CSV table of C-alpha atoms in Angstrom, one decimal:
chain,number,residue,atom,x,y,z
A,1,MET,CA,24.1,33.7,6.0
A,2,ASP,CA,23.9,34.6,2.4
A,3,LYS,CA,20.3,35.6,1.8
A,4,GLY,CA,20.7,36.1,-2.0
A,5,PRO,CA,18.8,38.7,-4.1
A,6,VAL,CA,15.6,40.3,-2.9
A,7,PRO,CA,12.6,38.2,-4.2
A,8,SER,CA,10.5,40.0,-6.8
A,9,ASP,CA,7.2,38.9,-5.2
A,10,GLY,CA,8.1,40.1,-1.7
A,11,ASP,CA,7.5,38.3,1.6
A,12,VAL,CA,4.7,36.0,0.6
A,13,SER,CA,3.9,32.8,2.3
A,14,MET,CA,2.5,29.4,1.1
A,15,GLY,CA,2.3,28.2,4.7
A,16,ALA,CA,-1.5,28.1,4.8
A,17,GLY,CA,-1.7,25.8,1.8
A,18,ILE,CA,1.0,23.6,3.2
A,19,LEU,CA,-0.7,23.2,6.5
A,20,ALA,CA,-4.1,22.5,4.9
A,21,THR,CA,-2.6,19.9,2.7
A,22,THR,CA,-0.6,18.0,5.3
A,23,ILE,CA,-3.7,17.9,7.6
A,24,ILE,CA,-6.0,16.7,4.8
A,25,VAL,CA,-3.8,14.0,3.6
A,26,THR,CA,-3.1,12.7,7.1
A,27,ILE,CA,-6.8,12.7,8.0
A,28,VAL,CA,-7.8,10.9,4.8
A,29,ALA,CA,-5.1,8.3,5.3
A,30,ASP,CA,-6.1,7.8,8.9
A,31,ILE,CA,-9.8,7.4,8.0
A,32,VAL,CA,-9.1,4.9,5.2
A,33,VAL,CA,-6.8,2.7,7.4
A,34,ALA,CA,-9.3,3.0,10.3
A,35,LEU,CA,-12.0,1.6,8.0
A,36,ARG,CA,-9.6,-1.1,6.9
A,37,PHE,CA,-9.1,-2.2,10.5
A,38,ILE,CA,-12.8,-2.1,11.2
A,39,VAL,CA,-13.5,-4.4,8.3
A,40,ARG,CA,-10.6,-6.8,9.2
A,41,LYS,CA,-11.5,-6.9,12.9
A,42,TRP,CA,-15.3,-7.1,13.0
A,43,ILE,CA,-16.3,-8.3,9.5
A,44,VAL,CA,-13.5,-10.4,8.1
A,45,LYS,CA,-12.2,-11.2,11.6
A,46,ASN,CA,-8.7,-11.7,10.3
A,47,ILE,CA,-5.9,-9.1,10.8
A,48,GLY,CA,-2.7,-9.9,9.0
A,49,TRP,CA,0.8,-8.6,8.7
A,50,ASP,CA,-0.1,-6.4,5.7
A,51,ASP,CA,-2.5,-4.5,8.1
A,52,TRP,CA,0.2,-3.9,10.6
A,53,CYS,CA,2.6,-2.6,7.9
A,54,ILE,CA,0.0,-0.1,6.7
A,55,LEU,CA,-0.5,1.0,10.3
A,56,GLY,CA,3.3,1.7,10.3
A,57,ALA,CA,2.8,3.8,7.2
A,58,VAL,CA,0.0,5.8,8.8
A,59,LEU,CA,2.1,6.4,11.9
A,60,GLY,CA,4.8,7.7,9.5
A,61,ILE,CA,2.5,10.1,7.7
A,62,THR,CA,1.2,11.4,11.1
A,63,ILE,CA,4.8,12.0,12.2
A,64,GLY,CA,5.4,13.7,8.9
A,65,MET,CA,2.4,16.1,9.5
A,66,ALA,CA,3.9,17.1,12.9
A,67,LEU,CA,7.3,17.8,11.3
A,68,VAL,CA,5.7,19.9,8.6
A,69,ILE,CA,3.7,22.0,11.0
A,70,VAL,CA,7.0,22.8,12.8
A,71,GLU,CA,8.7,23.5,9.5
A,72,VAL,CA,6.0,26.0,8.6
A,73,SER,CA,6.5,27.7,11.9
A,74,TYR,CA,10.1,28.2,11.0
A,75,GLY,CA,9.5,29.6,7.6
A,76,PHE,CA,8.6,26.8,5.2
A,77,GLY,CA,6.7,28.3,2.4
A,78,ARG,CA,8.5,31.7,2.6
A,79,HIS,CA,11.5,33.0,0.9
A,80,LYS,CA,14.8,32.4,2.6
A,81,TYR,CA,15.6,36.1,2.3
A,82,TYR,CA,13.1,37.0,5.0
A,83,LEU,CA,14.2,34.3,7.5
A,84,THR,CA,16.7,34.6,10.3
A,85,SER,CA,19.6,32.2,10.6
A,86,HIS,CA,17.9,30.4,13.4
A,87,GLN,CA,14.7,29.9,11.4
A,88,LEU,CA,16.6,28.5,8.4
A,89,GLN,CA,18.6,26.2,10.7
A,90,GLU,CA,15.5,24.8,12.4
A,91,PHE,CA,13.7,24.3,9.1
A,92,GLN,CA,16.6,22.4,7.7
A,93,LYS,CA,16.8,20.2,10.8
A,94,TYR,CA,13.1,19.2,10.7
A,95,SER,CA,13.2,18.8,6.9
A,96,PHE,CA,16.2,16.4,7.4
A,97,GLY,CA,14.0,14.3,9.6
A,98,GLU,CA,11.0,14.5,7.3
A,99,TRP,CA,12.9,12.9,4.5
A,100,ILE,CA,13.7,9.9,6.7
A,101,GLN,CA,10.0,9.6,7.5
A,102,THR,CA,9.1,9.7,3.8
A,103,PHE,CA,11.6,6.9,3.0
A,104,ALA,CA,10.1,4.7,5.9
A,105,THR,CA,6.5,5.5,5.1
A,106,LEU,CA,6.8,4.6,1.4
A,107,MET,CA,8.6,1.4,2.3
A,108,TRP,CA,6.0,0.2,4.8
A,109,THR,CA,3.2,1.0,2.3
A,110,LYS,CA,4.8,-1.1,-0.5
A,111,ILE,CA,5.6,-3.9,1.9
A,112,SER,CA,1.9,-3.9,2.9
A,113,ILE,CA,0.9,-4.3,-0.7
A,114,CYS,CA,3.3,-7.1,-1.2
A,115,LEU,CA,1.9,-9.0,1.8
A,116,PHE,CA,-1.6,-8.3,0.6
A,117,LEU,CA,-0.8,-9.9,-2.8
A,118,LEU,CA,0.9,-12.9,-1.0
A,119,ARG,CA,-2.4,-13.5,0.8
A,120,ILE,CA,-4.3,-14.1,-2.5
A,121,THR,CA,-1.4,-15.8,-4.3
A,122,ILE,CA,-0.6,-19.6,-4.1
A,123,SER,CA,1.6,-20.2,-7.0
A,124,LYS,CA,5.3,-20.2,-6.3
A,125,ALA,CA,5.9,-18.4,-9.6
A,126,PHE,CA,4.2,-15.4,-8.0
A,127,ILE,CA,5.2,-15.9,-4.4
A,128,ARG,CA,8.9,-15.8,-5.0
A,129,PRO,CA,9.0,-12.5,-6.8
A,130,LEU,CA,6.9,-10.9,-4.1
A,131,GLN,CA,9.2,-12.2,-1.4
A,132,VAL,CA,12.2,-10.9,-3.3
A,133,ALA,CA,10.5,-7.5,-3.7
A,134,ILE,CA,10.0,-7.3,0.1
A,135,VAL,CA,13.7,-8.0,0.7
A,136,ILE,CA,14.8,-5.5,-1.9
A,137,LEU,CA,12.5,-2.8,-0.5
A,138,VAL,CA,13.8,-3.3,3.0
A,139,LEU,CA,17.5,-3.4,2.1
A,140,SER,CA,17.4,-0.5,-0.3
A,141,ASN,CA,15.5,1.8,2.0
A,142,VAL,CA,17.8,0.9,5.0
A,143,ILE,CA,20.8,1.7,2.9
A,144,LEU,CA,19.4,4.9,1.5
A,145,THR,CA,18.2,6.0,5.0
A,146,VAL,CA,21.7,5.4,6.4
A,147,LEU,CA,23.3,7.3,3.6
A,148,TRP,CA,20.9,10.2,4.1
A,149,ALA,CA,21.6,10.2,7.9
A,150,VAL,CA,25.4,10.3,7.5
A,151,GLN,CA,25.5,12.8,4.6
A,152,CYS,CA,27.5,15.1,6.9
A,153,ASN,CA,30.2,14.4,9.5
A,154,PRO,CA,29.1,15.4,12.1
A,155,VAL,CA,25.5,14.7,11.4
A,156,ALA,CA,24.3,18.1,12.8
A,157,LEU,CA,26.3,19.9,10.0
A,158,ALA,CA,23.5,19.0,7.7
A,159,TRP,CA,21.4,21.8,9.2
A,160,ASP,CA,23.9,23.7,11.4
A,161,LEU,CA,26.4,25.4,9.1
A,162,THR,CA,28.3,26.9,12.0
A,163,GLN,CA,29.9,23.6,12.7
A,164,GLN,CA,33.1,22.3,11.1
A,165,GLY,CA,33.2,19.1,9.1
A,166,THR,CA,32.5,17.5,5.7
A,167,CYS,CA,29.3,16.8,3.8
A,168,PHE,CA,28.3,15.0,0.6
A,169,SER,CA,28.1,17.3,-2.4
A,170,VAL,CA,24.7,18.6,-3.6
A,171,VAL,CA,24.8,16.1,-6.5
A,172,GLN,CA,25.4,13.2,-4.2
A,173,ILE,CA,22.5,14.2,-1.9
A,174,ASP,CA,20.3,14.5,-5.0
A,175,ASN,CA,21.4,11.1,-6.1
A,176,ILE,CA,20.2,9.6,-2.8
A,177,ILE,CA,16.7,11.1,-3.4
A,178,LEU,CA,16.8,10.0,-7.0
A,179,ALA,CA,17.7,6.4,-6.2
A,180,GLN,CA,14.8,6.2,-3.7
A,181,ALA,CA,12.5,7.6,-6.3
A,182,ILE,CA,13.6,5.1,-8.9
A,183,ILE,CA,13.1,2.2,-6.5
A,184,SER,CA,9.7,3.6,-5.6
A,185,ILE,CA,8.6,4.0,-9.2
A,186,VAL,CA,9.7,0.5,-10.3
A,187,SER,CA,8.0,-1.1,-7.3
A,188,ASP,CA,4.8,0.9,-7.9
A,189,PHE,CA,4.4,-0.3,-11.5
A,190,PHE,CA,5.6,-3.8,-10.6
A,191,LEU,CA,3.0,-4.2,-7.9
A,192,ALA,CA,0.3,-2.5,-10.0
A,193,ALA,CA,0.9,-5.0,-12.8
A,194,PHE,CA,1.0,-8.1,-10.5
A,195,PRO,CA,-2.8,-8.5,-10.2
A,196,ILE,CA,-3.0,-8.8,-14.0
A,197,LEU,CA,-0.5,-11.7,-13.9
A,198,ILE,CA,-2.5,-13.4,-11.1
A,199,LEU,CA,-5.9,-13.0,-12.8
A,200,ARG,CA,-5.1,-13.4,-16.5
A,201,HIS,CA,-6.1,-17.1,-16.5
A,202,VAL,CA,-9.0,-16.9,-14.1
A,203,GLN,CA,-12.3,-17.7,-15.8
A,204,ILE,CA,-14.4,-14.8,-14.6
A,205,ASN,CA,-16.4,-12.1,-16.3
A,206,MET,CA,-14.2,-9.7,-18.2
A,207,ARG,CA,-15.8,-6.6,-16.6
A,208,VAL,CA,-15.1,-8.1,-13.2
A,209,LYS,CA,-11.5,-9.0,-14.2
A,210,VAL,CA,-10.8,-5.5,-15.5
A,211,GLY,CA,-12.4,-4.0,-12.4
A,212,LEU,CA,-10.2,-6.1,-10.1
A,213,CYS,CA,-7.0,-5.1,-12.0
A,214,LEU,CA,-7.9,-1.4,-11.8
A,215,LEU,CA,-8.9,-1.7,-8.1
A,216,MET,CA,-5.6,-3.5,-7.2
A,217,GLY,CA,-3.5,-1.5,-9.6
A,218,LEU,CA,-4.0,2.0,-8.2
A,219,GLY,CA,-0.3,2.1,-7.5
A,220,VAL,CA,0.1,3.4,-11.0
A,221,ILE,CA,-1.1,6.8,-9.8
A,222,THR,CA,1.6,6.7,-7.0
A,223,GLY,CA,4.2,5.8,-9.6
A,224,CYS,CA,3.2,8.8,-11.8
A,225,ILE,CA,3.4,11.2,-8.9
A,226,CYS,CA,6.8,9.9,-8.0
A,227,ILE,CA,8.0,10.4,-11.6
A,228,ALA,CA,6.9,14.0,-11.4
A,229,ARG,CA,8.6,14.4,-8.0
A,230,ALA,CA,11.9,13.0,-9.3
A,231,VAL,CA,11.9,15.2,-12.4
A,232,LEU,CA,11.1,18.3,-10.3
A,233,ASN,CA,13.9,17.4,-7.8
A,234,TRP,CA,16.4,17.0,-10.6
A,235,GLN,CA,15.6,20.2,-12.3
A,236,ASN,CA,15.5,22.6,-9.3
A,237,ASP,CA,18.3,24.0,-7.2
A,238,TYR,CA,17.2,23.9,-3.6
A,239,SER,CA,20.3,25.3,-2.1
A,240,GLN,CA,19.6,28.9,-3.0
A,241,ASP,CA,16.1,29.2,-1.6
A,242,PRO,CA,15.2,25.9,0.1
A,243,THR,CA,12.2,27.1,2.0
A,244,TRP,CA,10.5,28.3,-1.1
A,245,VAL,CA,11.7,26.2,-4.0
A,246,SER,CA,11.1,22.9,-2.3
A,247,VAL,CA,7.3,23.5,-1.8
A,248,PRO,CA,6.1,22.0,-5.1
A,249,ASN,CA,8.3,18.9,-4.5
A,250,TRP,CA,6.8,18.6,-1.0
A,251,TYR,CA,3.2,18.7,-2.4
A,252,LEU,CA,4.0,15.8,-4.7
A,253,ARG,CA,5.7,13.9,-2.0
A,254,SER,CA,2.7,14.3,0.4
A,255,TRP,CA,0.2,13.1,-2.2
A,256,GLU,CA,2.4,10.3,-3.2
A,257,VAL,CA,2.4,9.0,0.4
A,258,CYS,CA,-1.3,9.5,0.9
A,259,VAL,CA,-2.4,8.0,-2.4
A,260,GLY,CA,-0.1,5.0,-1.7
A,261,ILE,CA,-1.8,4.3,1.6
A,262,ILE,CA,-5.2,4.6,0.0
A,263,ALA,CA,-4.3,2.3,-2.9
A,264,ALA,CA,-3.0,-0.2,-0.5
A,265,SER,CA,-6.2,-0.1,1.6
A,266,ILE,CA,-9.1,0.2,-0.9
A,267,PRO,CA,-9.1,-3.5,-2.0
A,268,THR,CA,-9.4,-4.5,1.7
A,269,LEU,CA,-12.5,-2.4,2.2
A,270,ARG,CA,-14.6,-4.5,-0.3
A,271,PRO,CA,-15.9,-7.0,2.4
A,272,GLY,CA,-17.2,-4.0,4.4
A,273,TYR,CA,-19.0,-2.7,1.3
A,274,LEU,CA,-20.6,-6.1,0.7
A,275,TYR,CA,-21.5,-6.4,4.4
A,276,VAL,CA,-23.4,-3.0,4.3
A,277,GLN,CA,-24.9,-3.8,0.9
A,278,ASP,CA,-26.1,-7.2,2.1
A,279,HIS,CA,-27.8,-5.7,5.2
A,280,LEU,CA,-29.4,-2.9,3.2
A,281,VAL,CA,-30.8,-5.4,0.7
A,282,THR,CA,-32.0,-7.7,3.4
A,283,SER,CA,-33.6,-4.8,5.2
A,284,PHE,CA,-35.5,-3.6,2.1
A,285,SER,CA,-36.5,-7.1,1.0
A,286,SER,CA,-37.9,-8.0,4.4
A,287,LYS,CA,-40.4,-5.1,4.3
A,288,PRO,CA,-44.0,-6.3,3.7
A,289,SER,CA,-45.2,-5.8,0.2
A,290,SER,CA,-48.3,-3.6,-0.4
A,291,GLY,CA,-51.5,-5.5,0.4
A,292,ALA,CA,-49.7,-8.7,1.5
A,293,PRO,CA,-48.9,-9.9,5.0
A,294,SER,CA,-45.4,-9.3,6.2
A,295,SER,CA,-44.9,-12.9,7.1
A,296,LYS,CA,-45.3,-14.0,3.5
A,297,SER,CA,-43.4,-11.1,1.8
A,298,LYS,CA,-40.1,-11.6,3.5
A,299,THR,CA,-37.4,-12.6,1.0
A,300,LEU,CA,-34.3,-14.4,2.1
A,301,VAL,CA,-31.2,-12.9,0.5
A,302,PRO,CA,-28.0,-14.9,0.8
A,303,SER,CA,-25.0,-13.0,2.3
A,304,PRO,CA,-22.3,-12.2,-0.2
A,305,ILE,CA,-19.7,-12.8,2.4
A,306,ALA,CA,-18.9,-16.4,3.0
A,307,ARG,CA,-16.8,-17.2,6.0
A,308,THR,CA,-15.4,-20.7,5.5
A,309,LYS,CA,-13.2,-22.2,8.1
A,310,ALA,CA,-10.4,-24.5,7.0
A,311,SER,CA,-6.7,-24.9,7.2
A,312,ASN,CA,-4.7,-22.1,5.6
A,313,PRO,CA,-2.9,-23.0,2.3
A,314,PHE,CA,-0.9,-19.8,2.3
A,315,LYS,CA,2.0,-21.1,4.5
A,316,SER,CA,4.8,-19.0,3.1
A,317,PHE,CA,6.8,-16.0,4.0
A,318,GLY,CA,4.5,-13.0,4.5
A,319,THR,CA,1.3,-14.9,4.4
A,320,ASN,CA,-1.4,-15.3,7.0
A,321,THR,CA,-1.0,-18.5,9.0
A,322,SER,CA,-4.3,-18.4,10.9
A,323,SER,CA,-6.9,-21.1,10.6
A,324,THR,CA,-9.2,-18.8,8.6
A,325,THR,CA,-9.0,-19.2,4.9
A,326,GLU,CA,-8.7,-16.4,2.4
A,327,GLY,CA,-12.5,-16.7,2.1
A,328,ASN,CA,-12.5,-14.8,5.4
A,329,PHE,CA,-10.1,-12.2,4.1
A,330,LEU,CA,-11.8,-11.4,0.8
A,331,PRO,CA,-15.5,-11.1,0.2
A,332,LEU,CA,-15.8,-14.7,-1.0
A,333,GLN,CA,-18.8,-16.8,-1.9
A,334,ASP,CA,-16.9,-19.9,-3.0
A,335,PHE,CA,-14.0,-21.7,-1.3
A,336,GLU,CA,-10.8,-20.1,-2.4
A,337,ILE,CA,-8.7,-23.3,-3.2
A,338,ARG,CA,-10.5,-26.2,-4.7
A,339,LYS,CA,-8.8,-29.5,-4.6
A,340,THR,CA,-10.0,-32.0,-7.2
A,341,THR,CA,-9.1,-35.7,-7.2
A,342,ARG,CA,-9.2,-37.6,-10.5
A,343,ILE,CA,-9.7,-41.4,-10.2
A,344,ASP,CA,-9.3,-43.8,-13.1
A,345,VAL,CA,-11.5,-46.8,-12.9
A,346,GLU,CA,-10.3,-50.0,-14.6
A,347,LYS,CA,-12.1,-53.2,-15.3
A,348,LYS,CA,-9.9,-56.2,-14.5
A,349,PRO,CA,-10.9,-59.9,-14.8
A,350,GLY,CA,-11.2,-61.7,-11.5
A,351,ARG,CA,-12.2,-65.0,-10.1
A,352,GLY,CA,-15.5,-66.1,-8.6
A,353,SER,CA,-17.8,-63.4,-7.4
A,354,ASP,CA,-15.1,-60.8,-8.0
A,355,SER,CA,-15.1,-61.4,-11.7
A,356,GLY,CA,-15.9,-58.2,-13.6
A,357,ALA,CA,-15.6,-56.1,-10.5
A,358,TYR,CA,-14.3,-52.5,-10.9
A,359,ARG,CA,-11.2,-51.9,-8.9
A,360,PRO,CA,-10.1,-48.3,-8.8
A,361,PRO,CA,-6.3,-47.8,-8.7
A,362,MET,CA,-4.6,-45.4,-6.4
A,363,GLY,CA,-6.1,-41.9,-6.9
A,364,ARG,CA,-4.0,-39.2,-8.5
A,365,THR,CA,-4.4,-35.8,-6.8
A,366,ASP,CA,-4.5,-32.9,-9.2
A,367,SER,CA,-4.6,-29.7,-7.1
A,368,GLU,CA,-5.5,-26.5,-9.0
A,369,ALA,CA,-5.7,-23.0,-7.7
A,370,ARG,CA,-9.0,-21.4,-8.3
A,371,LEU,CA,-9.4,-17.7,-7.9
A,372,ARG,CA,-13.0,-17.6,-9.1
A,373,SER,CA,-14.0,-16.3,-5.7
A,374,VAL,CA,-12.3,-12.9,-6.2
A,375,GLU,CA,-15.2,-12.1,-8.6
A,376,ASN,CA,-17.0,-10.6,-5.7
A,377,MET,CA,-14.3,-7.9,-5.2
A,378,VAL,CA,-15.9,-5.8,-7.9
């Protein structure tokens, strides 16, 4: 094994920082998703496919943490010069698997966001692009994962240099990572901008509208992190000292996954916040005022979470098909979809007692999507 020149900074290790980071991002992601399921299960009482997809992402980041811990034990965060051939081989093997985990975790996170947006979207002009985005995400990540897995023939040659065979060039391997990063960046900004398109014609308070767009557009942060990761990956040569040079890229990749999961889950926590707020306000308002009997000082505070039961209008790919409306999914006070019927009344001449009677013609249904209820999300 060619160890290269002696590092000028000696046998230093960044392993402690790597371990602390991977544990922190995993715990934060697990807590956020756990709160999401608590809200969906016991408050909203409506768990959808977007929740199961984000659960897949959390499973991925947890597997990634386990892989990174093993990588650190084999020298990740140290210079290659001070590692044995066995340590370097094992590091490269687990790093190989960790990249596959990253592809899958990011894919499930973005699919979860797409399904979330499908649950609050009823216009076909918005539904179709989201459905296409899901298909593109699945196909592209499957293709890139397969390419990554077969970069060497035999596969073990990717980490075991003692075997004989052929591998993609370093440039080709970098192009796989770069292609995944480009798809991730485009999808992040696309999904972050989508709430603006949905809410631009909704007649709600401007502060509320801006807050909603910011809350549902946190994917911009993930996209920016991915841009930095892609630039860093393109500029650095990891073949000379992979256990050391790849550390900054790994940091960005870890926070990209973590922030993506948080961005996908924060909007779904709003009903829980309103639930707690409602109970706190009710508790304080029910306390007796000074010098007044408690029975007369109790104030009734309406709950900000309205649970309206009706047939689900979101019958399309990726949407929830339960009997609970989106009013049970979001913290709604008003019914999500309002159907108005316009009836023209005409006066026609008649005979006898029917003369001058008003006979309404067949009613014309004019269904309009109302998203006024999302005002309570901010």
